[in-house]
């Protein structure tokens, strides 16, 4: 194990690997990733693969739009097929309140150059003839949304980072972060001590704990989200189908399987809980069949649970800690950390290297909660 | 075993693809599954997991028992969504 590093990244998920790659690409040397298990063993390996730009805040819209631009050429850039599949997102409105929000959202999205539009239930049915449009008031559709493979994206970043000299230590846990005079000085691991002045917390579900080992409080928490996957079947439709008020999302992936889930924040106990429940798959099956009756005879083959890492306003916390120099965070992605990783990794790298940051991510600093400058995202599932 | 030998029939993964990942340093069953999808098909590894584990163990010169097996994502018995949702089978 090496004794000194210029940057130590804690966490080998899609975030940590994107940050490492983006730093190395910009010339940073001597970067280390610590991963206590293997890459993509956390949320990045349990995610639903969705990529969308249809958000309700300017911040998320811009981040997602930029991420999609990066994703569109990422397979080439990293020399690894990440299976980007831009088949759109169809988001259904079932209530008047939701419809009013969607009108605002689409206006905002269009003003930012996102190709979304508000459509009628009949137009939605033209896009996906199999759906049951009972009670649907309207929908929004963006054809450049879609999905990509989160596992392969993580490994693609990891391998590209390695080619640029980044060292990955698997099965290596960060256990303490030392500092002197509010400046990070070292990371202690189960394999030894690494002196460094720069640490990045990209610990996903364990971001809060990786704050605690540095004496820093980070207002994020884990929330279980479950998901199920079916056997592969012939291609039935293209876009992700999603509803906020009815609380579901599901899509058919390029390999023919249908993957989907819903969240149950009101009833979830906060904490690390990765148990999958029978109750979930029953409810999810009902939701899927209600919208797409043709799925009745399709078999579920597997289900699992993962964690969203929620922040108080459902937007990530990006940047350096104001009281601890050299302690950077890329945490709290609140269920969007896969799709945002290409852009957040780039922005954080620019921030660490004190380069000009292309997007207004200074608003995503941890200080916003104390200042009361939350950027509440209305459109999350 | 030659590179064209199929290890996972459901996902059509050959030994060559698995060996390539082992050569890159991915030595755990989890990593191999995440990258190649071996064991993630409709049978959920019932047919291929033993073969996969034996192949990894042989490559690493280890005993099959020494290759850690993932605990998460318990394979569910394939079940129609309609049955799950409480509708009658047809
Ligand atoms: C069911 C579900 C569906 C989702 N769907 C989507 C979706 O459709 N689209 C989308 O964009 N996002 C989705 N997400 C969210 C997405 O998965 C996460 O936001 C994203 O994977 C976060 O990546 P990460 O790298 O920050 O975290 P992780 O992938 O969790 O990586 C953190 C890593 O840090 C390691 N670690 C933790 N503590 C330590 C330590 N002390 N020392 C060393 N290593 C440590 C862990 O082992 C882990 O590998 C979904 C999440 C879930 C659970
Ligand atoms: S043979 Fe590998 S999953 Fe079925």
Short mmCIF file of C-alpha atoms and ligand atoms in Angstrom, two decimals:
data_model
loop_
_atom_site.label_atom_id
_atom_site.label_comp_id
_atom_site.label_asym_id
_atom_site.label_seq_id
_atom_site.Cartn_x
_atom_site.Cartn_y
_atom_site.Cartn_z
CA UNK A 1 0.00 0.00 0.00
CA UNK A 2 1.38 3.39 -0.90
CA UNK A 3 2.24 5.90 1.82
CA UNK A 4 1.53 9.20 0.08
CA UNK A 5 -1.05 10.37 -2.40
CA UNK A 6 -2.08 13.70 -3.87
CA UNK A 7 -5.75 12.77 -3.90
CA UNK A 8 -7.48 9.93 -2.04
CA UNK A 9 -10.99 9.10 -3.25
CA UNK A 10 -13.12 7.06 -0.88
CA UNK A 11 -15.57 4.88 -2.78
CA UNK A 12 -15.31 2.92 -6.02
CA UNK A 13 -18.82 3.50 -7.28
CA UNK A 14 -19.66 5.38 -10.44
CA UNK A 15 -19.01 8.70 -8.67
CA UNK A 16 -15.57 7.86 -7.31
CA UNK A 17 -14.42 6.41 -10.60
CA UNK A 18 -15.75 9.32 -12.64
CA UNK A 19 -13.98 11.78 -10.34
CA UNK A 20 -10.72 9.81 -10.56
CA UNK A 21 -10.87 9.67 -14.34
CA UNK A 22 -11.74 13.35 -14.69
CA UNK A 23 -8.90 14.37 -12.37
CA UNK A 24 -6.37 12.18 -14.16
CA UNK A 25 -7.55 13.37 -17.56
CA UNK A 26 -6.85 16.94 -16.44
CA UNK A 27 -3.31 16.02 -15.47
CA UNK A 28 -3.62 15.24 -11.76
CA UNK A 29 -1.05 12.63 -10.69
CA UNK A 30 -0.86 10.24 -7.77
CA UNK A 31 -4.57 9.53 -7.32
CA UNK A 32 -5.80 6.63 -5.21
CA UNK A 33 -9.27 5.11 -4.95
CA UNK A 34 -10.14 3.18 -1.80
CA UNK A 35 -12.98 0.71 -2.17
CA UNK A 36 -13.83 -1.45 0.76
CA UNK A 37 -15.41 -4.12 -1.41
CA UNK A 38 -15.24 -4.15 -5.23
CA UNK A 39 -16.25 -1.47 -7.74
CA UNK A 40 -20.00 -1.09 -8.21
CA UNK A 41 -20.75 -3.18 -5.12
CA UNK A 42 -22.80 -0.29 -3.69
CA UNK A 43 -25.72 1.65 -5.13
CA UNK A 44 -24.05 1.83 -8.54
CA UNK A 45 -24.58 -1.91 -8.86
CA UNK A 46 -28.19 -1.81 -7.69
CA UNK A 47 -29.49 1.03 -9.76
CA UNK A 48 -32.23 1.16 -12.38
CA UNK A 49 -30.02 2.52 -15.18
CA UNK A 50 -32.32 5.44 -15.98
CA UNK A 51 -31.03 8.66 -17.53
CA UNK A 52 -33.42 11.59 -17.72
CA UNK A 53 -33.33 15.34 -18.19
CA UNK A 54 -36.94 15.99 -17.24
CA UNK A 55 -36.45 17.60 -13.85
CA UNK A 56 -38.22 20.43 -12.08
CA UNK A 57 -35.29 22.61 -11.06
CA UNK A 58 -32.93 24.53 -13.29
CA UNK A 59 -29.97 22.97 -11.49
CA UNK A 60 -30.96 19.34 -12.10
CA UNK A 61 -32.03 20.11 -15.66
CA UNK A 62 -28.67 21.67 -16.51
CA UNK A 63 -26.68 18.93 -14.78
CA UNK A 64 -28.67 16.19 -16.51
CA UNK A 65 -28.52 17.88 -19.90
CA UNK A 66 -24.73 18.18 -19.65
CA UNK A 67 -24.45 14.60 -18.45
CA UNK A 68 -26.40 13.34 -21.44
CA UNK A 69 -24.06 15.28 -23.72
CA UNK A 70 -21.11 13.53 -22.11
CA UNK A 71 -22.84 10.14 -22.17
CA UNK A 72 -23.49 10.49 -25.89
CA UNK A 73 -19.78 10.23 -26.62
CA UNK A 74 -18.58 8.42 -23.49
CA UNK A 75 -18.28 4.94 -25.03
CA UNK A 76 -15.87 6.41 -27.52
CA UNK A 77 -14.01 8.56 -25.03
CA UNK A 78 -13.47 5.67 -22.60
CA UNK A 79 -13.10 3.03 -25.32
CA UNK A 80 -15.73 0.86 -23.62
CA UNK A 81 -19.35 0.33 -24.65
CA UNK A 82 -21.55 1.67 -21.84
CA UNK A 83 -24.71 0.66 -23.74
CA UNK A 84 -26.35 4.07 -23.95
CA UNK A 85 -29.84 3.65 -25.28
CA UNK A 86 -31.77 6.88 -25.88
CA UNK A 87 -35.31 5.59 -26.06
CA UNK A 88 -36.93 8.39 -24.10
CA UNK A 89 -38.82 8.85 -20.84
CA UNK A 90 -42.61 9.07 -20.80
CA UNK A 91 -43.80 10.61 -17.55
CA UNK A 92 -47.53 10.34 -16.89
CA UNK A 93 -49.64 12.92 -15.06
CA UNK A 94 -52.61 11.57 -13.12
CA UNK A 95 -53.59 14.59 -11.02
CA UNK A 96 -54.32 18.24 -11.75
CA UNK A 97 -51.59 19.30 -9.37
CA UNK A 98 -49.11 17.13 -11.19
CA UNK A 99 -50.23 18.46 -14.54
CA UNK A 100 -49.70 22.04 -13.37
CA UNK A 101 -46.18 21.11 -12.22
CA UNK A 102 -45.44 19.34 -15.52
CA UNK A 103 -46.45 22.43 -17.49
CA UNK A 104 -43.93 24.45 -15.47
CA UNK A 105 -41.31 21.74 -15.81
CA UNK A 106 -41.60 21.51 -19.58
CA UNK A 107 -41.42 25.27 -19.94
CA UNK A 108 -38.26 25.30 -17.84
CA UNK A 109 -36.76 22.32 -19.68
CA UNK A 110 -37.45 23.79 -23.10
CA UNK A 111 -35.94 27.12 -22.06
CA UNK A 112 -32.76 25.16 -21.26
CA UNK A 113 -32.68 23.40 -24.60
CA UNK A 114 -34.04 20.05 -23.44
CA UNK A 115 -36.19 18.30 -26.06
CA UNK A 116 -39.16 17.55 -23.79
CA UNK A 117 -42.78 18.26 -24.59
CA UNK A 118 -46.22 18.03 -23.03
CA UNK A 119 -48.44 15.54 -24.85
CA UNK A 120 -52.00 14.23 -24.62
CA UNK A 121 -52.87 10.73 -23.35
CA UNK A 122 -53.64 9.73 -26.94
CA UNK A 123 -50.23 10.89 -28.11
CA UNK A 124 -48.69 8.94 -25.24
CA UNK A 125 -50.53 5.87 -26.46
CA UNK A 126 -49.12 6.40 -29.91
CA UNK A 127 -45.63 6.24 -28.46
CA UNK A 128 -46.44 3.17 -26.34
CA UNK A 129 -49.55 1.48 -27.76
CA UNK A 130 -49.56 -1.10 -24.95
CA UNK A 131 -50.32 1.35 -22.16
CA UNK A 132 -53.66 1.76 -20.50
CA UNK A 133 -54.37 5.50 -20.45
CA UNK A 134 -57.28 5.37 -18.02
CA UNK A 135 -57.01 8.34 -15.60
CA UNK A 136 -54.00 9.75 -17.46
CA UNK A 137 -54.47 13.51 -17.86
CA UNK A 138 -51.37 14.21 -19.91
CA UNK A 139 -47.74 13.18 -20.18
CA UNK A 140 -44.33 14.64 -20.80
CA UNK A 141 -41.94 13.00 -23.17
CA UNK A 142 -38.29 13.55 -23.91
CA UNK A 143 -36.83 11.37 -26.67
CA UNK A 144 -33.17 11.91 -25.70
CA UNK A 145 -33.65 10.49 -22.19
CA UNK A 146 -33.16 6.75 -21.80
CA UNK A 147 -30.82 4.34 -20.09
CA UNK A 148 -27.24 3.15 -20.04
CA UNK A 149 -25.46 0.40 -18.16
CA UNK A 150 -24.36 1.64 -14.71
CA UNK A 151 -22.11 -1.35 -14.05
CA UNK A 152 -20.24 -1.00 -17.31
CA UNK A 153 -20.06 2.78 -16.91
CA UNK A 154 -18.39 2.29 -13.53
CA UNK A 155 -15.89 -0.20 -14.93
CA UNK A 156 -15.33 1.92 -18.04
CA UNK A 157 -14.34 4.90 -15.87
CA UNK A 158 -12.27 2.65 -13.60
CA UNK A 159 -10.28 1.17 -16.47
CA UNK A 160 -9.76 4.51 -18.20
CA UNK A 161 -8.60 5.95 -14.85
CA UNK A 162 -6.21 3.05 -14.38
CA UNK A 163 -4.72 3.63 -17.85
CA UNK A 164 -4.03 7.20 -16.72
CA UNK A 165 -2.20 5.96 -13.63
CA UNK A 166 -4.92 5.97 -10.97
CA UNK A 167 -4.42 3.25 -8.35
CA UNK A 168 -7.42 1.31 -7.12
CA UNK A 169 -7.25 -0.51 -3.80
CA UNK A 170 -10.09 -3.00 -3.48
CA UNK A 171 -11.07 -4.47 -0.12
CA UNK A 172 -9.57 -1.39 1.51
CA UNK A 173 -11.66 0.61 3.95
CA UNK A 174 -11.10 4.21 5.00
CA UNK A 175 -11.45 4.21 8.77
CA UNK A 176 -10.26 7.62 9.88
CA UNK A 177 -9.44 10.92 8.26
CA UNK A 178 -6.86 12.97 10.12
CA UNK A 179 -6.53 16.70 9.99
CA UNK A 180 -4.44 19.47 11.52
CA UNK A 181 -5.53 23.09 11.75
CA UNK A 182 -8.61 22.35 9.64
CA UNK A 183 -6.55 20.81 6.86
CA UNK A 184 -6.81 17.15 5.89
CA UNK A 185 -3.49 15.36 6.45
CA UNK A 186 -4.05 11.61 6.14
CA UNK A 187 -6.43 8.71 5.65
CA UNK A 188 -6.12 5.64 7.86
CA UNK A 189 -7.26 2.40 6.30
CA UNK A 190 -7.41 -1.24 7.32
CA UNK A 191 -4.30 -1.67 5.14
CA UNK A 192 -2.26 1.24 6.46
CA UNK A 193 -1.94 5.01 6.49
CA UNK A 194 -1.83 7.30 3.47
CA UNK A 195 -0.64 10.88 3.89
CA UNK A 196 -2.60 13.27 1.71
CA UNK A 197 -3.96 16.80 1.71
CA UNK A 198 -6.98 16.00 -0.43
CA UNK A 199 -9.73 13.51 0.29
CA UNK A 200 -12.93 12.99 -1.67
CA UNK A 201 -15.95 11.48 0.01
CA UNK A 202 -17.66 9.43 -2.72
CA UNK A 203 -18.87 6.76 -0.33
CA UNK A 204 -22.45 6.67 -1.59
CA UNK A 205 -24.65 5.03 0.98
CA UNK A 206 -21.92 5.50 3.61
CA UNK A 207 -21.28 9.17 2.91
CA UNK A 208 -22.52 10.19 6.36
CA UNK A 209 -20.16 7.74 8.05
CA UNK A 210 -17.25 8.92 5.89
CA UNK A 211 -18.11 12.41 7.17
CA UNK A 212 -18.07 11.20 10.77
CA UNK A 213 -14.60 9.65 10.47
CA UNK A 214 -13.36 13.12 9.56
CA UNK A 215 -15.42 14.85 12.25
CA UNK A 216 -17.70 16.41 9.67
CA UNK A 217 -21.47 16.30 9.76
CA UNK A 218 -23.16 15.69 6.41
CA UNK A 219 -26.97 15.93 6.32
CA UNK A 220 -27.66 12.86 4.17
CA UNK A 221 -29.37 9.59 4.95
CA UNK A 222 -29.93 6.23 3.30
CA UNK A 223 -33.35 5.22 2.17
CA UNK A 224 -34.11 1.75 0.88
CA UNK A 225 -35.47 1.48 -2.65
CA UNK A 226 -36.47 -1.83 -4.16
CA UNK A 227 -36.47 -3.02 -7.70
CA UNK A 228 -37.38 -6.09 -9.70
CA UNK A 229 -36.38 -7.52 -13.05
CA UNK A 230 -38.21 -9.85 -15.40
CA UNK A 231 -37.07 -12.50 -17.83
CA UNK A 232 -36.02 -11.12 -21.23
CA UNK A 233 -38.88 -10.82 -23.69
CA UNK A 234 -39.23 -9.50 -27.24
CA UNK A 235 -39.03 -5.70 -27.50
CA UNK A 236 -42.42 -4.32 -26.47
CA UNK A 237 -41.91 -0.58 -26.17
CA UNK A 238 -39.17 2.04 -26.01
CA UNK A 239 -39.30 4.68 -23.26
CA UNK A 240 -39.06 4.51 -19.50
CA UNK A 241 -42.61 4.72 -18.07
CA UNK A 242 -42.85 6.77 -14.94
CA UNK A 243 -45.30 8.43 -12.60
CA UNK A 244 -44.64 10.51 -9.50
CA UNK A 245 -48.16 10.49 -8.07
CA UNK A 246 -48.68 6.77 -8.67
CA UNK A 247 -45.08 6.19 -7.66
CA UNK A 248 -43.44 3.82 -10.15
CA UNK A 249 -40.94 3.60 -12.93
CA UNK A 250 -40.19 0.73 -15.27
CA UNK A 251 -38.53 0.24 -18.62
CA UNK A 252 -37.37 -2.45 -20.98
CA UNK A 253 -33.59 -2.64 -21.24
CA UNK A 254 -31.70 -3.50 -24.44
CA UNK A 255 -31.32 -7.13 -23.28
CA UNK A 256 -35.11 -7.49 -23.21
CA UNK A 257 -35.59 -7.57 -19.45
CA UNK A 258 -38.00 -5.17 -17.80
CA UNK A 259 -36.64 -3.39 -14.75
CA UNK A 260 -38.62 -1.22 -12.40
CA UNK A 261 -39.38 -0.08 -8.92
CA UNK A 262 -40.93 2.44 -6.63
CA UNK A 263 -39.97 4.15 -3.42
CA UNK A 264 -41.82 4.09 -0.14
CA UNK A 265 -40.19 6.95 1.77
CA UNK A 266 -43.04 7.40 4.24
CA UNK A 267 -42.75 3.86 5.53
CA UNK A 268 -39.05 3.24 5.19
CA UNK A 269 -36.96 3.22 8.32
CA UNK A 270 -33.94 5.44 7.79
CA UNK A 271 -30.72 3.45 7.71
CA UNK A 272 -28.83 0.78 5.82
CA UNK A 273 -31.38 -1.83 4.91
CA UNK A 274 -30.83 -3.96 1.84
CA UNK A 275 -33.48 -6.57 2.45
CA UNK A 276 -35.86 -7.18 -0.45
CA UNK A 277 -39.48 -7.82 0.45
CA UNK A 278 -42.24 -9.88 -1.04
CA UNK A 279 -44.66 -7.04 -0.40
CA UNK A 280 -42.70 -4.83 -2.77
CA UNK A 281 -42.78 -7.26 -5.68
CA UNK A 282 -46.54 -7.78 -5.27
CA UNK A 283 -47.30 -4.07 -5.30
CA UNK A 284 -44.85 -3.42 -8.14
CA UNK A 285 -46.35 -6.22 -10.23
CA UNK A 286 -49.78 -4.65 -9.76
CA UNK A 287 -48.56 -1.24 -10.83
CA UNK A 288 -46.90 -2.68 -13.93
CA UNK A 289 -49.90 -4.69 -15.03
CA UNK A 290 -52.25 -1.81 -14.44
CA UNK A 291 -50.33 0.33 -16.90
CA UNK A 292 -49.25 -2.42 -19.30
CA UNK A 293 -51.73 -5.30 -19.02
CA UNK A 294 -49.71 -7.35 -21.54
CA UNK A 295 -47.09 -7.95 -18.84
CA UNK A 296 -49.38 -10.29 -16.91
CA UNK A 297 -47.67 -13.47 -18.05
CA UNK A 298 -44.11 -12.19 -17.96
CA UNK A 299 -42.02 -13.74 -15.18
CA UNK A 300 -40.13 -11.81 -12.55
CA UNK A 301 -36.76 -13.56 -12.11
CA UNK A 302 -35.07 -11.48 -9.44
CA UNK A 303 -35.58 -8.61 -7.03
CA UNK A 304 -33.24 -6.62 -4.85
CA UNK A 305 -32.93 -3.54 -2.70
CA UNK A 306 -30.49 -0.67 -2.72
CA UNK A 307 -30.16 2.72 -1.12
CA UNK A 308 -30.89 6.21 -2.28
CA UNK A 309 -28.66 8.64 -0.47
CA UNK A 310 -31.03 11.49 0.25
CA UNK A 311 -30.09 15.10 0.89
CA UNK A 312 -32.53 17.60 2.42
CA UNK A 313 -33.45 19.04 -0.99
CA UNK A 314 -32.95 15.93 -3.15
CA UNK A 315 -29.97 17.50 -4.89
CA UNK A 316 -26.36 16.45 -4.53
CA UNK A 317 -23.79 18.04 -2.24
CA UNK A 318 -20.72 18.86 -4.30
CA UNK A 319 -17.57 20.68 -3.32
CA UNK A 320 -15.16 21.33 -0.47
CA UNK A 321 -16.22 21.50 3.15
CA UNK A 322 -16.08 25.10 4.38
CA UNK A 323 -14.50 24.16 7.72
CA UNK A 324 -12.17 21.39 6.61
CA UNK A 325 -9.73 22.24 3.85
CA UNK A 326 -9.03 19.43 1.44
CA UNK A 327 -12.21 17.53 2.31
CA UNK A 328 -14.38 17.28 -0.80
CA UNK A 329 -17.79 15.69 -1.16
CA UNK A 330 -19.73 14.17 -4.01
CA UNK A 331 -22.68 12.78 -2.11
CA UNK A 332 -26.43 12.88 -1.56
CA UNK A 333 -27.51 12.22 -5.13
CA UNK A 334 -31.01 11.30 -3.98
CA UNK A 335 -31.63 8.64 -6.61
CA UNK A 336 -29.91 10.35 -9.57
CA UNK A 337 -26.29 9.63 -8.91
CA UNK A 338 -25.77 7.36 -11.84
CA UNK A 339 -27.04 9.68 -14.55
CA UNK A 340 -25.28 12.68 -13.03
CA UNK A 341 -21.89 10.99 -12.52
CA UNK A 342 -20.40 12.04 -15.87
CA UNK A 343 -21.03 15.72 -15.15
CA UNK A 344 -20.55 15.73 -11.37
CA UNK A 345 -17.22 13.94 -11.70
CA UNK A 346 -16.07 16.52 -14.20
CA UNK A 347 -17.27 19.48 -12.11
CA UNK A 348 -15.70 18.16 -8.92
CA UNK A 349 -12.40 17.56 -10.72
CA UNK A 350 -12.44 21.16 -11.95
CA UNK A 351 -13.25 22.30 -8.42
CA UNK A 352 -10.37 20.31 -6.86
CA UNK A 353 -7.91 21.51 -9.49
CA UNK A 354 -9.12 25.10 -9.02
CA UNK A 355 -9.92 25.34 -12.69
CA UNK A 356 -12.78 27.34 -14.03
CA UNK A 357 -15.96 25.37 -13.30
CA UNK A 358 -18.30 25.30 -16.28
CA UNK A 359 -21.55 25.04 -14.35
CA UNK A 360 -22.88 26.94 -11.30
CA UNK A 361 -22.17 24.07 -8.90
CA UNK A 362 -21.10 26.43 -6.12
CA UNK A 363 -24.82 26.50 -5.29
CA UNK A 364 -24.57 22.81 -4.45
CA UNK A 365 -22.16 23.41 -1.57
CA UNK A 366 -22.95 21.97 1.85
CA UNK A 367 -23.36 25.49 3.24
CA UNK A 368 -26.70 25.93 1.45
CA UNK A 369 -28.57 24.08 4.20
CA UNK A 370 -27.35 26.44 6.89
CA UNK A 371 -28.05 29.46 4.72
CA UNK A 372 -31.52 28.10 3.99
CA UNK A 373 -30.82 28.17 0.26
CA UNK A 374 -32.30 24.82 -0.59
CA UNK A 375 -33.03 24.00 -4.22
CA UNK A 376 -36.06 21.76 -3.74
CA UNK A 377 -36.58 19.26 -6.56
CA UNK A 378 -40.32 18.62 -6.99
CA UNK A 379 -40.03 15.78 -9.49
CA UNK A 380 -38.53 12.70 -7.87
CA UNK A 381 -39.68 9.12 -7.55
CA UNK B 1 -11.48 -25.48 -21.84
CA UNK B 2 -11.20 -23.34 -24.94
CA UNK B 3 -12.23 -19.73 -25.39
CA UNK B 4 -15.38 -20.64 -27.29
CA UNK B 5 -16.76 -22.87 -24.57
CA UNK B 6 -20.06 -21.45 -23.39
CA UNK B 7 -20.12 -21.02 -19.62
CA UNK B 8 -23.48 -19.29 -19.23
CA UNK B 9 -26.11 -20.38 -21.72
CA UNK B 10 -28.78 -17.91 -20.68
CA UNK B 11 -26.57 -14.90 -21.34
CA UNK B 12 -24.39 -16.54 -23.98
CA UNK B 13 -21.10 -15.88 -22.20
CA UNK B 14 -18.00 -17.80 -23.28
CA UNK B 15 -14.95 -18.77 -21.27
CA UNK B 16 -12.97 -16.39 -23.49
CA UNK B 17 -14.98 -13.41 -22.26
CA UNK B 18 -14.60 -14.49 -18.67
CA UNK B 19 -10.89 -15.15 -19.01
CA UNK B 20 -10.45 -11.68 -20.50
CA UNK B 21 -11.91 -10.13 -17.34
CA UNK B 22 -9.82 -12.40 -15.08
CA UNK B 23 -6.74 -11.28 -17.04
CA UNK B 24 -7.70 -7.66 -16.32
CA UNK B 25 -7.68 -8.39 -12.58
CA UNK B 26 -11.38 -8.92 -11.89
CA UNK B 27 -11.08 -11.93 -9.65
CA UNK B 28 -14.36 -12.07 -7.76
CA UNK B 29 -17.54 -13.77 -8.86
CA UNK B 30 -19.41 -10.50 -8.33
CA UNK B 31 -17.17 -8.49 -10.63
CA UNK B 32 -17.30 -11.16 -13.34
CA UNK B 33 -21.09 -11.27 -13.10
CA UNK B 34 -21.47 -7.50 -13.19
CA UNK B 35 -19.30 -7.16 -16.27
CA UNK B 36 -20.22 -10.21 -18.34
CA UNK B 37 -23.78 -10.89 -17.05
CA UNK B 38 -22.81 -14.54 -16.57
CA UNK B 39 -25.20 -15.99 -14.01
CA UNK B 40 -27.67 -13.13 -14.37
CA UNK B 41 -29.94 -14.78 -16.93
CA UNK B 42 -33.42 -16.22 -16.54
CA UNK B 43 -32.17 -19.28 -14.66
CA UNK B 44 -30.27 -16.98 -12.29
CA UNK B 45 -27.13 -19.06 -12.37
CA UNK B 46 -28.72 -22.37 -11.46
CA UNK B 47 -27.13 -23.94 -14.53
CA UNK B 48 -23.87 -22.03 -14.69
CA UNK B 49 -22.78 -20.84 -11.26
CA UNK B 50 -20.95 -24.06 -10.34
CA UNK B 51 -19.21 -24.13 -13.72
CA UNK B 52 -18.34 -20.46 -13.42
CA UNK B 53 -16.94 -20.87 -9.91
CA UNK B 54 -14.88 -23.90 -10.94
CA UNK B 55 -13.49 -21.99 -13.92
CA UNK B 56 -12.55 -18.98 -11.80
CA UNK B 57 -11.00 -21.21 -9.12
CA UNK B 58 -8.92 -23.07 -11.71
CA UNK B 59 -7.70 -19.79 -13.23
CA UNK B 60 -6.72 -18.44 -9.81
CA UNK B 61 -5.29 -21.76 -8.65
CA UNK B 62 -7.63 -21.78 -5.71
CA UNK B 63 -10.23 -24.13 -4.28
CA UNK B 64 -13.85 -23.54 -5.29
CA UNK B 65 -14.72 -23.05 -1.60
CA UNK B 66 -12.28 -20.13 -1.46
CA UNK B 67 -14.12 -18.09 -4.09
CA UNK B 68 -16.52 -15.84 -2.20
CA UNK B 69 -20.13 -16.04 -3.37
CA UNK B 70 -22.29 -12.95 -3.34
CA UNK B 71 -25.05 -12.86 -0.81
CA UNK B 72 -27.19 -10.12 -2.26
CA UNK B 73 -29.82 -10.45 -4.95
CA UNK B 74 -31.27 -13.76 -3.88
CA UNK B 75 -32.65 -15.45 -6.96
CA UNK B 76 -36.39 -15.46 -6.87
CA UNK B 77 -38.26 -18.37 -8.35
CA UNK B 78 -39.52 -17.07 -11.69
CA UNK B 79 -43.13 -16.10 -11.16
CA UNK B 80 -45.58 -14.39 -13.52
CA UNK B 81 -46.30 -10.77 -12.65
CA UNK B 82 -50.01 -11.58 -12.85
CA UNK B 83 -49.67 -14.22 -10.16
CA UNK B 84 -47.63 -11.89 -7.99
CA UNK B 85 -50.24 -9.20 -8.38
CA UNK B 86 -52.84 -11.66 -7.14
CA UNK B 87 -54.58 -12.26 -10.43
CA UNK B 88 -55.60 -15.72 -11.42
CA UNK B 89 -53.21 -17.72 -13.60
CA UNK B 90 -54.30 -18.40 -17.11
C1 LIG C 1 -33.15 0.90 -6.60
C2 LIG C 1 -32.35 2.06 -7.09
C3 LIG C 1 -32.62 2.60 -8.35
C4 LIG C 1 -31.86 3.66 -8.82
N1 LIG C 1 -32.13 4.14 -10.06
C5 LIG C 1 -31.37 5.12 -10.58
C6 LIG C 1 -31.57 5.56 -11.91
O1 LIG C 1 -32.41 5.03 -12.63
N2 LIG C 1 -30.77 6.55 -12.38
C7 LIG C 1 -29.82 7.14 -11.60
O2 LIG C 1 -29.14 8.06 -12.07
N3 LIG C 1 -29.60 6.75 -10.33
C8 LIG C 1 -30.36 5.74 -9.80
N4 LIG C 1 -30.14 5.33 -8.52
C9 LIG C 1 -29.17 6.05 -7.70
C10 LIG C 1 -27.74 5.62 -8.01
O3 LIG C 1 -27.63 4.22 -7.92
C11 LIG C 1 -26.77 6.27 -7.03
O4 LIG C 1 -27.04 7.64 -6.90
C12 LIG C 1 -25.33 6.12 -7.48
O5 LIG C 1 -25.04 4.77 -7.78
C13 LIG C 1 -24.39 6.63 -6.44
O6 LIG C 1 -23.09 6.32 -6.81
P1 LIG C 1 -21.92 6.49 -5.78
O7 LIG C 1 -20.68 6.17 -6.50
O8 LIG C 1 -22.04 7.78 -5.09
O9 LIG C 1 -22.25 5.40 -4.65
P2 LIG C 1 -21.95 3.81 -4.55
O10 LIG C 1 -22.13 3.12 -5.85
O11 LIG C 1 -22.72 3.31 -3.40
O12 LIG C 1 -20.42 3.78 -4.25
C14 LIG C 1 -19.88 4.07 -2.98
C15 LIG C 1 -18.79 3.07 -2.70
O13 LIG C 1 -18.10 3.46 -1.54
C16 LIG C 1 -17.67 2.31 -0.87
N5 LIG C 1 -17.40 2.71 0.51
C17 LIG C 1 -18.28 3.16 1.44
N6 LIG C 1 -17.66 3.46 2.57
C18 LIG C 1 -16.33 3.21 2.37
C19 LIG C 1 -15.16 3.34 3.17
N7 LIG C 1 -15.23 3.79 4.44
N8 LIG C 1 -13.96 3.02 2.63
C20 LIG C 1 -13.88 2.55 1.34
N9 LIG C 1 -14.96 2.41 0.55
C21 LIG C 1 -16.16 2.74 1.06
C22 LIG C 1 -18.81 1.34 -1.02
O14 LIG C 1 -18.38 -0.01 -0.89
C23 LIG C 1 -19.32 1.67 -2.43
O15 LIG C 1 -18.81 0.78 -3.41
C24 LIG C 1 -30.86 4.24 -8.02
C25 LIG C 1 -30.59 3.70 -6.76
C26 LIG C 1 -31.31 2.62 -6.30
C27 LIG C 1 -30.98 2.05 -4.97
S1 LIG C 2 -27.00 -20.37 -17.57
FE1 LIG C 2 -26.13 -18.64 -16.65
S2 LIG C 2 -27.84 -17.61 -15.86
FE2 LIG C 2 -28.71 -19.33 -16.76
#
